[in-house]
Amino acid sequence: MLAELQIELARYRAARVDGGPVVSGKVVACDGGLIEVSGLALPIGSLGAIAGDERAPETQEALAEVIGFRAGHSLMMLLGDTQMLRPQSAVRAVGMPGMVRVGEALLGRAVDGLGEPIDGGPPLELPQSWPLGGKRESALERAPVTQPFDCGVRAINALATMGRGQRVGVIAGSGVGKSVLLDTIAGKAEADVTVVAMIGERAREVSDFVARHMTDARRGRMVVVAVPADHAPNLRLRAAQYATSIAEYFRKNGKSVMLVLDSLTRVAHAARELALVLGEPGAARGYPPSALAAITRIVERAGNSASSGGSVTGVYTVLADGDDMNDPVVDTARAILDGHILLSRDLAQRGHYPAIDVPASLSRVMDFVVAPEIVEAARQLRALIAAREDNRDLVMMGAYRAGSDPALDRALEHSGAIDEFLTQARGTAFGLEESLVDLLALSAQAQSPKPSLNA
């Protein structure tokens, strides 16, 4: 008897006491991760806390998110595991529907998709709120891209120059070096604030990234939002939206923000899981229309602000499943982004880092952010690289006769200098001005006539 009373007292002590009326409901069904709740009329995107097992006081409340409605019931999906979930469990509304907490205190911290610290630091005091889905603005609110952006990678700075406020995709198959390239960009790019969203990646990569980048002087300018692959799909999608909201908040304050999202494909996968759970039919290779639309909504939130003068420069990785560059996610991202950096598996296998396929990569704003002579030098160098790669097999077999193609002759003559220019050691950075000077020097060298043997 005493033991039972002690359990009841412990349960009462652990119960939360709310200062006002709380909207609540009851769990009536749970099927395949989808929870039906009666009596809880909340907007989509709202959070609810599901009470734990009364017979096990040590169990905690489970957070769930409203993702739809059916027959008067709210459809929710847990943001964690379904352990200890019971029928008729009480569900109460928590937080502000559709809003997330943001603030300067996020700088130097690593958080999850709910804004909770995962770095072992103290709790965050975040007085400001921001819409999770962003604030929709008119097209004329987006200022044009006119200033170059230094990403720290020479091949990109010189041959696919980025602009402040641009959205760029890093596209490649698995194991080609997307995450490593983004690691270099996140650590070396010039920006007031860097927001890194690691969505659906391995937990080891998250801990390694935090250990490398959250210990030096750059820590005070960086925010990490991480949700590994083993977490719920709605939490992964929410993390991508939360990271974008953080970037929007700092942009409103006039900051130059770089948003690094790894990866956009995992976000599409999470949106696909949610859509299929809700019964939406699959369309393009199993992707429901809403899953591909989620990519567009997230990408379109980046850009320049005409009112505040701030900017969000977005760098997104896109995983090409099976190295298929016509994958629906790749095709959708390539159409909405302002440029793409394509990584080649062949170059990666040769030990060429970064393995950027220069002829297949482009920046749609390069002509507006650098001088015309830089654009022309980049065009000439890209032509030489394309001629060399297109005829690589012919040259390797010894079937090419020198003098047949002047452009290929120049490319082969300066092949060593071109490879030296395109590669850089991991962890090193080349500034924008240095990259452009090197480009002009290499272009002049490659276009100069070959000295005569009789001279």
PDB file of N, CA, C and O in Angstrom, residues 153-219:
ATOM      1  N   VAL A 153      36.843  28.224 -51.930  1.00  0.00           N
ATOM      2  CA  VAL A 153      37.254  27.166 -52.856  1.00  0.00           C
ATOM      3  C   VAL A 153      37.642  27.834 -54.174  1.00  0.00           C
ATOM      4  O   VAL A 153      36.812  28.491 -54.802  1.00  0.00           O
ATOM      5  N   ARG A 154      38.899  27.667 -54.606  1.00  0.00           N
ATOM      6  CA  ARG A 154      39.418  28.401 -55.753  1.00  0.00           C
ATOM      7  C   ARG A 154      38.671  28.075 -57.040  1.00  0.00           C
ATOM      8  O   ARG A 154      38.353  28.985 -57.826  1.00  0.00           O
ATOM      9  N   ALA A 155      38.378  26.809 -57.279  1.00  0.00           N
ATOM     10  CA  ALA A 155      37.701  26.434 -58.519  1.00  0.00           C
ATOM     11  C   ALA A 155      36.325  27.074 -58.613  1.00  0.00           C
ATOM     12  O   ALA A 155      35.884  27.474 -59.690  1.00  0.00           O
ATOM     13  N   ILE A 156      35.625  27.205 -57.482  1.00  0.00           N
ATOM     14  CA  ILE A 156      34.305  27.831 -57.486  1.00  0.00           C
ATOM     15  C   ILE A 156      34.435  29.346 -57.570  1.00  0.00           C
ATOM     16  O   ILE A 156      33.728  30.009 -58.337  1.00  0.00           O
ATOM     17  N   ASN A 157      35.345  29.916 -56.795  1.00  0.00           N
ATOM     18  CA  ASN A 157      35.527  31.364 -56.809  1.00  0.00           C
ATOM     19  C   ASN A 157      35.852  31.885 -58.203  1.00  0.00           C
ATOM     20  O   ASN A 157      35.393  32.958 -58.606  1.00  0.00           O
ATOM     21  N   ALA A 158      36.646  31.118 -58.954  1.00  0.00           N
ATOM     22  CA  ALA A 158      37.129  31.609 -60.242  1.00  0.00           C
ATOM     23  C   ALA A 158      36.236  31.210 -61.412  1.00  0.00           C
ATOM     24  O   ALA A 158      35.999  32.016 -62.315  1.00  0.00           O
ATOM     25  N   LEU A 159      35.731  29.994 -61.425  1.00  0.00           N
ATOM     26  CA  LEU A 159      35.033  29.480 -62.600  1.00  0.00           C
ATOM     27  C   LEU A 159      33.517  29.425 -62.461  1.00  0.00           C
ATOM     28  O   LEU A 159      32.818  29.272 -63.462  1.00  0.00           O
ATOM     29  N   ALA A 160      33.003  29.513 -61.240  1.00  0.00           N
ATOM     30  CA  ALA A 160      31.548  29.561 -61.004  1.00  0.00           C
ATOM     31  C   ALA A 160      31.302  30.495 -59.835  1.00  0.00           C
ATOM     32  O   ALA A 160      30.732  30.101 -58.813  1.00  0.00           O
ATOM     33  N   THR A 161      31.749  31.736 -59.987  1.00  0.00           N
ATOM     34  CA  THR A 161      31.733  32.697 -58.896  1.00  0.00           C
ATOM     35  C   THR A 161      30.337  32.854 -58.313  1.00  0.00           C
ATOM     36  O   THR A 161      29.367  33.094 -59.033  1.00  0.00           O
ATOM     37  N   MET A 162      30.257  32.711 -56.998  1.00  0.00           N
ATOM     38  CA  MET A 162      28.982  32.861 -56.307  1.00  0.00           C
ATOM     39  C   MET A 162      28.730  34.326 -55.973  1.00  0.00           C
ATOM     40  O   MET A 162      29.665  35.128 -55.889  1.00  0.00           O
ATOM     41  N   GLY A 163      27.475  34.668 -55.782  1.00  0.00           N
ATOM     42  CA  GLY A 163      27.085  36.006 -55.369  1.00  0.00           C
ATOM     43  C   GLY A 163      26.400  35.972 -54.023  1.00  0.00           C
ATOM     44  O   GLY A 163      25.804  34.964 -53.637  1.00  0.00           O
ATOM     45  N   ARG A 164      26.475  37.073 -53.306  1.00  0.00           N
ATOM     46  CA  ARG A 164      25.825  37.165 -52.006  1.00  0.00           C
ATOM     47  C   ARG A 164      24.315  37.158 -52.200  1.00  0.00           C
ATOM     48  O   ARG A 164      23.764  38.017 -52.884  1.00  0.00           O
ATOM     49  N   GLY A 165      23.658  36.184 -51.595  1.00  0.00           N
ATOM     50  CA  GLY A 165      22.222  36.006 -51.771  1.00  0.00           C
ATOM     51  C   GLY A 165      21.861  34.950 -52.795  1.00  0.00           C
ATOM     52  O   GLY A 165      20.688  34.720 -53.058  1.00  0.00           O
ATOM     53  N   GLN A 166      22.860  34.283 -53.363  1.00  0.00           N
ATOM     54  CA  GLN A 166      22.614  33.237 -54.362  1.00  0.00           C
ATOM     55  C   GLN A 166      22.254  31.927 -53.681  1.00  0.00           C
ATOM     56  O   GLN A 166      22.609  31.686 -52.516  1.00  0.00           O
ATOM     57  N   ARG A 167      21.583  31.038 -54.411  1.00  0.00           N
ATOM     58  CA  ARG A 167      21.285  29.674 -53.943  1.00  0.00           C
ATOM     59  C   ARG A 167      21.999  28.688 -54.862  1.00  0.00           C
ATOM     60  O   ARG A 167      21.733  28.667 -56.068  1.00  0.00           O
ATOM     61  N   VAL A 168      22.905  27.911 -54.320  1.00  0.00           N
ATOM     62  CA  VAL A 168      23.740  26.999 -55.110  1.00  0.00           C
ATOM     63  C   VAL A 168      23.563  25.581 -54.590  1.00  0.00           C
ATOM     64  O   VAL A 168      23.496  25.355 -53.375  1.00  0.00           O
ATOM     65  N   GLY A 169      23.495  24.635 -55.507  1.00  0.00           N
ATOM     66  CA  GLY A 169      23.410  23.231 -55.143  1.00  0.00           C
ATOM     67  C   GLY A 169      24.700  22.503 -55.446  1.00  0.00           C
ATOM     68  O   GLY A 169      25.321  22.726 -56.486  1.00  0.00           O
ATOM     69  N   VAL A 170      25.134  21.651 -54.532  1.00  0.00           N
ATOM     70  CA  VAL A 170      26.281  20.774 -54.744  1.00  0.00           C
ATOM     71  C   VAL A 170      25.714  19.384 -55.012  1.00  0.00           C
ATOM     72  O   VAL A 170      25.202  18.725 -54.103  1.00  0.00           O
ATOM     73  N   ILE A 171      25.793  18.944 -56.270  1.00  0.00           N
ATOM     74  CA  ILE A 171      25.109  17.739 -56.726  1.00  0.00           C
ATOM     75  C   ILE A 171      26.127  16.627 -56.973  1.00  0.00           C
ATOM     76  O   ILE A 171      27.133  16.846 -57.660  1.00  0.00           O
ATOM     77  N   ALA A 172      25.866  15.455 -56.447  1.00  0.00           N
ATOM     78  CA  ALA A 172      26.762  14.311 -56.663  1.00  0.00           C
ATOM     79  C   ALA A 172      26.106  13.055 -56.121  1.00  0.00           C
ATOM     80  O   ALA A 172      25.126  13.116 -55.369  1.00  0.00           O
ATOM     81  N   GLY A 173      26.664  11.909 -56.498  1.00  0.00           N
ATOM     82  CA  GLY A 173      26.240  10.647 -55.918  1.00  0.00           C
ATOM     83  C   GLY A 173      26.856  10.471 -54.542  1.00  0.00           C
ATOM     84  O   GLY A 173      27.576  11.337 -54.029  1.00  0.00           O
ATOM     85  N   SER A 174      26.593   9.342 -53.929  1.00  0.00           N
ATOM     86  CA  SER A 174      27.107   9.088 -52.584  1.00  0.00           C
ATOM     87  C   SER A 174      28.604   8.820 -52.625  1.00  0.00           C
ATOM     88  O   SER A 174      29.121   8.187 -53.544  1.00  0.00           O
ATOM     89  N   GLY A 175      29.312   9.331 -51.631  1.00  0.00           N
ATOM     90  CA  GLY A 175      30.735   9.062 -51.478  1.00  0.00           C
ATOM     91  C   GLY A 175      31.637   9.793 -52.449  1.00  0.00           C
ATOM     92  O   GLY A 175      32.772   9.364 -52.661  1.00  0.00           O
ATOM     93  N   VAL A 176      31.178  10.903 -53.032  1.00  0.00           N
ATOM     94  CA  VAL A 176      31.983  11.643 -54.002  1.00  0.00           C
ATOM     95  C   VAL A 176      32.630  12.873 -53.370  1.00  0.00           C
ATOM     96  O   VAL A 176      33.550  13.439 -53.940  1.00  0.00           O
ATOM     97  N   GLY A 177      32.160  13.284 -52.202  1.00  0.00           N
ATOM     98  CA  GLY A 177      32.818  14.398 -51.522  1.00  0.00           C
ATOM     99  C   GLY A 177      31.944  15.616 -51.282  1.00  0.00           C
ATOM    100  O   GLY A 177      32.468  16.707 -51.063  1.00  0.00           O
ATOM    101  N   LYS A 178      30.608  15.446 -51.287  1.00  0.00           N
ATOM    102  CA  LYS A 178      29.738  16.597 -51.040  1.00  0.00           C
ATOM    103  C   LYS A 178      29.944  17.161 -49.645  1.00  0.00           C
ATOM    104  O   LYS A 178      30.129  18.368 -49.468  1.00  0.00           O
ATOM    105  N   SER A 179      29.887  16.283 -48.646  1.00  0.00           N
ATOM    106  CA  SER A 179      29.987  16.751 -47.266  1.00  0.00           C
ATOM    107  C   SER A 179      31.349  17.358 -46.979  1.00  0.00           C
ATOM    108  O   SER A 179      31.451  18.333 -46.226  1.00  0.00           O
ATOM    109  N   VAL A 180      32.394  16.801 -47.571  1.00  0.00           N
ATOM    110  CA  VAL A 180      33.744  17.346 -47.353  1.00  0.00           C
ATOM    111  C   VAL A 180      33.855  18.737 -47.963  1.00  0.00           C
ATOM    112  O   VAL A 180      34.431  19.660 -47.375  1.00  0.00           O
ATOM    113  N   LEU A 181      33.282  18.924 -49.158  1.00  0.00           N
ATOM    114  CA  LEU A 181      33.315  20.231 -49.794  1.00  0.00           C
ATOM    115  C   LEU A 181      32.516  21.242 -48.974  1.00  0.00           C
ATOM    116  O   LEU A 181      32.960  22.390 -48.781  1.00  0.00           O
ATOM    117  N   LEU A 182      31.362  20.850 -48.477  1.00  0.00           N
ATOM    118  CA  LEU A 182      30.579  21.754 -47.657  1.00  0.00           C
ATOM    119  C   LEU A 182      31.278  22.063 -46.338  1.00  0.00           C
ATOM    120  O   LEU A 182      31.152  23.169 -45.804  1.00  0.00           O
ATOM    121  N   ASP A 183      32.023  21.105 -45.832  1.00  0.00           N
ATOM    122  CA  ASP A 183      32.795  21.339 -44.619  1.00  0.00           C
ATOM    123  C   ASP A 183      33.820  22.448 -44.850  1.00  0.00           C
ATOM    124  O   ASP A 183      34.012  23.329 -44.007  1.00  0.00           O
ATOM    125  N   THR A 184      34.470  22.422 -46.018  1.00  0.00           N
ATOM    126  CA  THR A 184      35.434  23.473 -46.360  1.00  0.00           C
ATOM    127  C   THR A 184      34.739  24.816 -46.514  1.00  0.00           C
ATOM    128  O   THR A 184      35.211  25.839 -46.003  1.00  0.00           O
ATOM    129  N   ILE A 185      33.609  24.836 -47.213  1.00  0.00           N
ATOM    130  CA  ILE A 185      32.889  26.091 -47.432  1.00  0.00           C
ATOM    131  C   ILE A 185      32.385  26.665 -46.110  1.00  0.00           C
ATOM    132  O   ILE A 185      32.506  27.870 -45.846  1.00  0.00           O
ATOM    133  N   ALA A 186      31.827  25.818 -45.253  1.00  0.00           N
ATOM    134  CA  ALA A 186      31.294  26.293 -43.979  1.00  0.00           C
ATOM    135  C   ALA A 186      32.391  26.862 -43.091  1.00  0.00           C
ATOM    136  O   ALA A 186      32.160  27.811 -42.332  1.00  0.00           O
ATOM    137  N   GLY A 187      33.586  26.290 -43.185  1.00  0.00           N
ATOM    138  CA  GLY A 187      34.664  26.741 -42.318  1.00  0.00           C
ATOM    139  C   GLY A 187      35.472  27.897 -42.856  1.00  0.00           C
ATOM    140  O   GLY A 187      36.153  28.588 -42.090  1.00  0.00           O
ATOM    141  N   LYS A 188      35.416  28.140 -44.168  1.00  0.00           N
ATOM    142  CA  LYS A 188      36.295  29.145 -44.772  1.00  0.00           C
ATOM    143  C   LYS A 188      35.571  30.313 -45.422  1.00  0.00           C
ATOM    144  O   LYS A 188      36.207  31.324 -45.724  1.00  0.00           O
ATOM    145  N   ALA A 189      34.283  30.201 -45.696  1.00  0.00           N
ATOM    146  CA  ALA A 189      33.571  31.264 -46.395  1.00  0.00           C
ATOM    147  C   ALA A 189      33.476  32.516 -45.531  1.00  0.00           C
ATOM    148  O   ALA A 189      33.508  32.448 -44.291  1.00  0.00           O
ATOM    149  N   GLU A 190      33.354  33.661 -46.198  1.00  0.00           N
ATOM    150  CA  GLU A 190      33.261  34.941 -45.508  1.00  0.00           C
ATOM    151  C   GLU A 190      31.793  35.320 -45.333  1.00  0.00           C
ATOM    152  O   GLU A 190      31.086  35.596 -46.301  1.00  0.00           O
ATOM    153  N   ALA A 191      31.319  35.315 -44.077  1.00  0.00           N
ATOM    154  CA  ALA A 191      29.941  35.682 -43.771  1.00  0.00           C
ATOM    155  C   ALA A 191      29.867  36.129 -42.320  1.00  0.00           C
ATOM    156  O   ALA A 191      30.688  35.728 -41.484  1.00  0.00           O
ATOM    157  N   ASP A 192      28.868  36.979 -42.025  1.00  0.00           N
ATOM    158  CA  ASP A 192      28.677  37.419 -40.643  1.00  0.00           C
ATOM    159  C   ASP A 192      28.196  36.279 -39.761  1.00  0.00           C
ATOM    160  O   ASP A 192      28.626  36.140 -38.615  1.00  0.00           O
ATOM    161  N   VAL A 193      27.277  35.473 -40.285  1.00  0.00           N
ATOM    162  CA  VAL A 193      26.703  34.347 -39.547  1.00  0.00           C
ATOM    163  C   VAL A 193      26.635  33.151 -40.476  1.00  0.00           C
ATOM    164  O   VAL A 193      26.261  33.290 -41.650  1.00  0.00           O
ATOM    165  N   THR A 194      26.995  31.986 -39.964  1.00  0.00           N
ATOM    166  CA  THR A 194      26.898  30.741 -40.725  1.00  0.00           C
ATOM    167  C   THR A 194      25.944  29.801 -39.999  1.00  0.00           C
ATOM    168  O   THR A 194      26.156  29.479 -38.827  1.00  0.00           O
ATOM    169  N   VAL A 195      24.880  29.399 -40.694  1.00  0.00           N
ATOM    170  CA  VAL A 195      23.916  28.446 -40.142  1.00  0.00           C
ATOM    171  C   VAL A 195      24.082  27.136 -40.899  1.00  0.00           C
ATOM    172  O   VAL A 195      23.916  27.093 -42.117  1.00  0.00           O
ATOM    173  N   VAL A 196      24.418  26.078 -40.183  1.00  0.00           N
ATOM    174  CA  VAL A 196      24.660  24.770 -40.790  1.00  0.00           C
ATOM    175  C   VAL A 196      23.556  23.818 -40.340  1.00  0.00           C
ATOM    176  O   VAL A 196      23.362  23.605 -39.142  1.00  0.00           O
ATOM    177  N   ALA A 197      22.825  23.278 -41.300  1.00  0.00           N
ATOM    178  CA  ALA A 197      21.761  22.308 -41.024  1.00  0.00           C
ATOM    179  C   ALA A 197      22.211  20.944 -41.529  1.00  0.00           C
ATOM    180  O   ALA A 197      22.431  20.775 -42.724  1.00  0.00           O
ATOM    181  N   MET A 198      22.360  19.998 -40.633  1.00  0.00           N
ATOM    182  CA  MET A 198      22.778  18.637 -40.991  1.00  0.00           C
ATOM    183  C   MET A 198      21.557  17.739 -40.814  1.00  0.00           C
ATOM    184  O   MET A 198      21.215  17.336 -39.696  1.00  0.00           O
ATOM    185  N   ILE A 199      20.908  17.452 -41.942  1.00  0.00           N
ATOM    186  CA  ILE A 199      19.617  16.767 -41.937  1.00  0.00           C
ATOM    187  C   ILE A 199      19.785  15.354 -42.483  1.00  0.00           C
ATOM    188  O   ILE A 199      20.218  15.167 -43.625  1.00  0.00           O
ATOM    189  N   GLY A 200      19.431  14.369 -41.677  1.00  0.00           N
ATOM    190  CA  GLY A 200      19.446  12.988 -42.137  1.00  0.00           C
ATOM    191  C   GLY A 200      20.824  12.411 -42.353  1.00  0.00           C
ATOM    192  O   GLY A 200      20.967  11.395 -43.045  1.00  0.00           O
ATOM    193  N   GLU A 201      21.860  13.020 -41.787  1.00  0.00           N
ATOM    194  CA  GLU A 201      23.208  12.505 -41.945  1.00  0.00           C
ATOM    195  C   GLU A 201      23.555  11.574 -40.786  1.00  0.00           C
ATOM    196  O   GLU A 201      22.790  11.395 -39.839  1.00  0.00           O
ATOM    197  N   ARG A 202      24.744  10.996 -40.851  1.00  0.00           N
ATOM    198  CA  ARG A 202      25.201  10.111 -39.780  1.00  0.00           C
ATOM    199  C   ARG A 202      25.517  10.923 -38.524  1.00  0.00           C
ATOM    200  O   ARG A 202      26.049  12.032 -38.607  1.00  0.00           O
ATOM    201  N   ALA A 203      25.210  10.339 -37.363  1.00  0.00           N
ATOM    202  CA  ALA A 203      25.477  11.038 -36.105  1.00  0.00           C
ATOM    203  C   ALA A 203      26.968  11.305 -35.933  1.00  0.00           C
ATOM    204  O   ALA A 203      27.365  12.320 -35.343  1.00  0.00           O
ATOM    205  N   ARG A 204      27.801  10.424 -36.452  1.00  0.00           N
ATOM    206  CA  ARG A 204      29.248  10.628 -36.350  1.00  0.00           C
ATOM    207  C   ARG A 204      29.666  11.894 -37.077  1.00  0.00           C
ATOM    208  O   ARG A 204      30.532  12.643 -36.596  1.00  0.00           O
ATOM    209  N   GLU A 205      29.073  12.150 -38.252  1.00  0.00           N
ATOM    210  CA  GLU A 205      29.416  13.352 -38.992  1.00  0.00           C
ATOM    211  C   GLU A 205      29.038  14.609 -38.220  1.00  0.00           C
ATOM    212  O   GLU A 205      29.746  15.620 -38.275  1.00  0.00           O
ATOM    213  N   VAL A 206      27.925  14.550 -37.503  1.00  0.00           N
ATOM    214  CA  VAL A 206      27.508  15.704 -36.713  1.00  0.00           C
ATOM    215  C   VAL A 206      28.522  15.997 -35.619  1.00  0.00           C
ATOM    216  O   VAL A 206      28.956  17.139 -35.441  1.00  0.00           O
ATOM    217  N   SER A 207      28.906  14.970 -34.866  1.00  0.00           N
ATOM    218  CA  SER A 207      29.863  15.184 -33.776  1.00  0.00           C
ATOM    219  C   SER A 207      31.215  15.626 -34.303  1.00  0.00           C
ATOM    220  O   SER A 207      31.879  16.482 -33.704  1.00  0.00           O
ATOM    221  N   ASP A 208      31.642  15.053 -35.440  1.00  0.00           N
ATOM    222  CA  ASP A 208      32.924  15.464 -36.020  1.00  0.00           C
ATOM    223  C   ASP A 208      32.892  16.921 -36.459  1.00  0.00           C
ATOM    224  O   ASP A 208      33.858  17.668 -36.262  1.00  0.00           O
ATOM    225  N   PHE A 209      31.786  17.345 -37.076  1.00  0.00           N
ATOM    226  CA  PHE A 209      31.676  18.733 -37.536  1.00  0.00           C
ATOM    227  C   PHE A 209      31.714  19.698 -36.353  1.00  0.00           C
ATOM    228  O   PHE A 209      32.404  20.725 -36.395  1.00  0.00           O
ATOM    229  N   VAL A 210      30.967  19.383 -35.304  1.00  0.00           N
ATOM    230  CA  VAL A 210      30.954  20.254 -34.130  1.00  0.00           C
ATOM    231  C   VAL A 210      32.341  20.327 -33.508  1.00  0.00           C
ATOM    232  O   VAL A 210      32.804  21.400 -33.096  1.00  0.00           O
ATOM    233  N   ALA A 211      33.049  19.200 -33.458  1.00  0.00           N
ATOM    234  CA  ALA A 211      34.392  19.200 -32.872  1.00  0.00           C
ATOM    235  C   ALA A 211      35.367  20.035 -33.696  1.00  0.00           C
ATOM    236  O   ALA A 211      36.274  20.664 -33.154  1.00  0.00           O
ATOM    237  N   ARG A 212      35.193  20.075 -35.023  1.00  0.00           N
ATOM    238  CA  ARG A 212      36.124  20.825 -35.879  1.00  0.00           C
ATOM    239  C   ARG A 212      35.824  22.318 -35.906  1.00  0.00           C
ATOM    240  O   ARG A 212      36.751  23.126 -35.946  1.00  0.00           O
ATOM    241  N   HIS A 213      34.554  22.680 -35.898  1.00  0.00           N
ATOM    242  CA  HIS A 213      34.199  24.070 -36.186  1.00  0.00           C
ATOM    243  C   HIS A 213      33.677  24.853 -34.988  1.00  0.00           C
ATOM    244  O   HIS A 213      33.551  26.077 -35.091  1.00  0.00           O
ATOM    245  N   MET A 214      33.361  24.191 -33.895  1.00  0.00           N
ATOM    246  CA  MET A 214      32.775  24.906 -32.764  1.00  0.00           C
ATOM    247  C   MET A 214      33.770  25.077 -31.620  1.00  0.00           C
ATOM    248  O   MET A 214      33.381  25.167 -30.447  1.00  0.00           O
ATOM    249  N   THR A 215      35.047  25.135 -31.948  1.00  0.00           N
ATOM    250  CA  THR A 215      36.061  25.287 -30.910  1.00  0.00           C
ATOM    251  C   THR A 215      36.962  26.489 -31.134  1.00  0.00           C
ATOM    252  O   THR A 215      37.668  26.898 -30.226  1.00  0.00           O
ATOM    253  N   ASP A 216      36.977  27.078 -32.327  1.00  0.00           N
ATOM    254  CA  ASP A 216      37.874  28.188 -32.607  1.00  0.00           C
ATOM    255  C   ASP A 216      37.118  29.510 -32.576  1.00  0.00           C
ATOM    256  O   ASP A 216      35.993  29.604 -32.079  1.00  0.00           O
ATOM    257  N   ALA A 217      37.746  30.562 -33.148  1.00  0.00           N
ATOM    258  CA  ALA A 217      37.158  31.898 -33.096  1.00  0.00           C
ATOM    259  C   ALA A 217      35.877  32.008 -33.909  1.00  0.00           C
ATOM    260  O   ALA A 217      35.051  32.891 -33.656  1.00  0.00           O
ATOM    261  N   ARG A 218      35.672  31.121 -34.898  1.00  0.00           N
ATOM    262  CA  ARG A 218      34.475  31.180 -35.729  1.00  0.00           C
ATOM    263  C   ARG A 218      33.230  30.688 -35.003  1.00  0.00           C
ATOM    264  O   ARG A 218      32.117  30.858 -35.498  1.00  0.00           O
ATOM    265  N   ARG A 219      33.421  30.085 -33.831  1.00  0.00           N
ATOM    266  CA  ARG A 219      32.273  29.511 -33.126  1.00  0.00           C
ATOM    267  C   ARG A 219      31.201  30.568 -32.839  1.00  0.00           C
ATOM    268  O   ARG A 219      30.008  30.286 -32.955  1.00  0.00           O
TER     269      ARG A 219
END
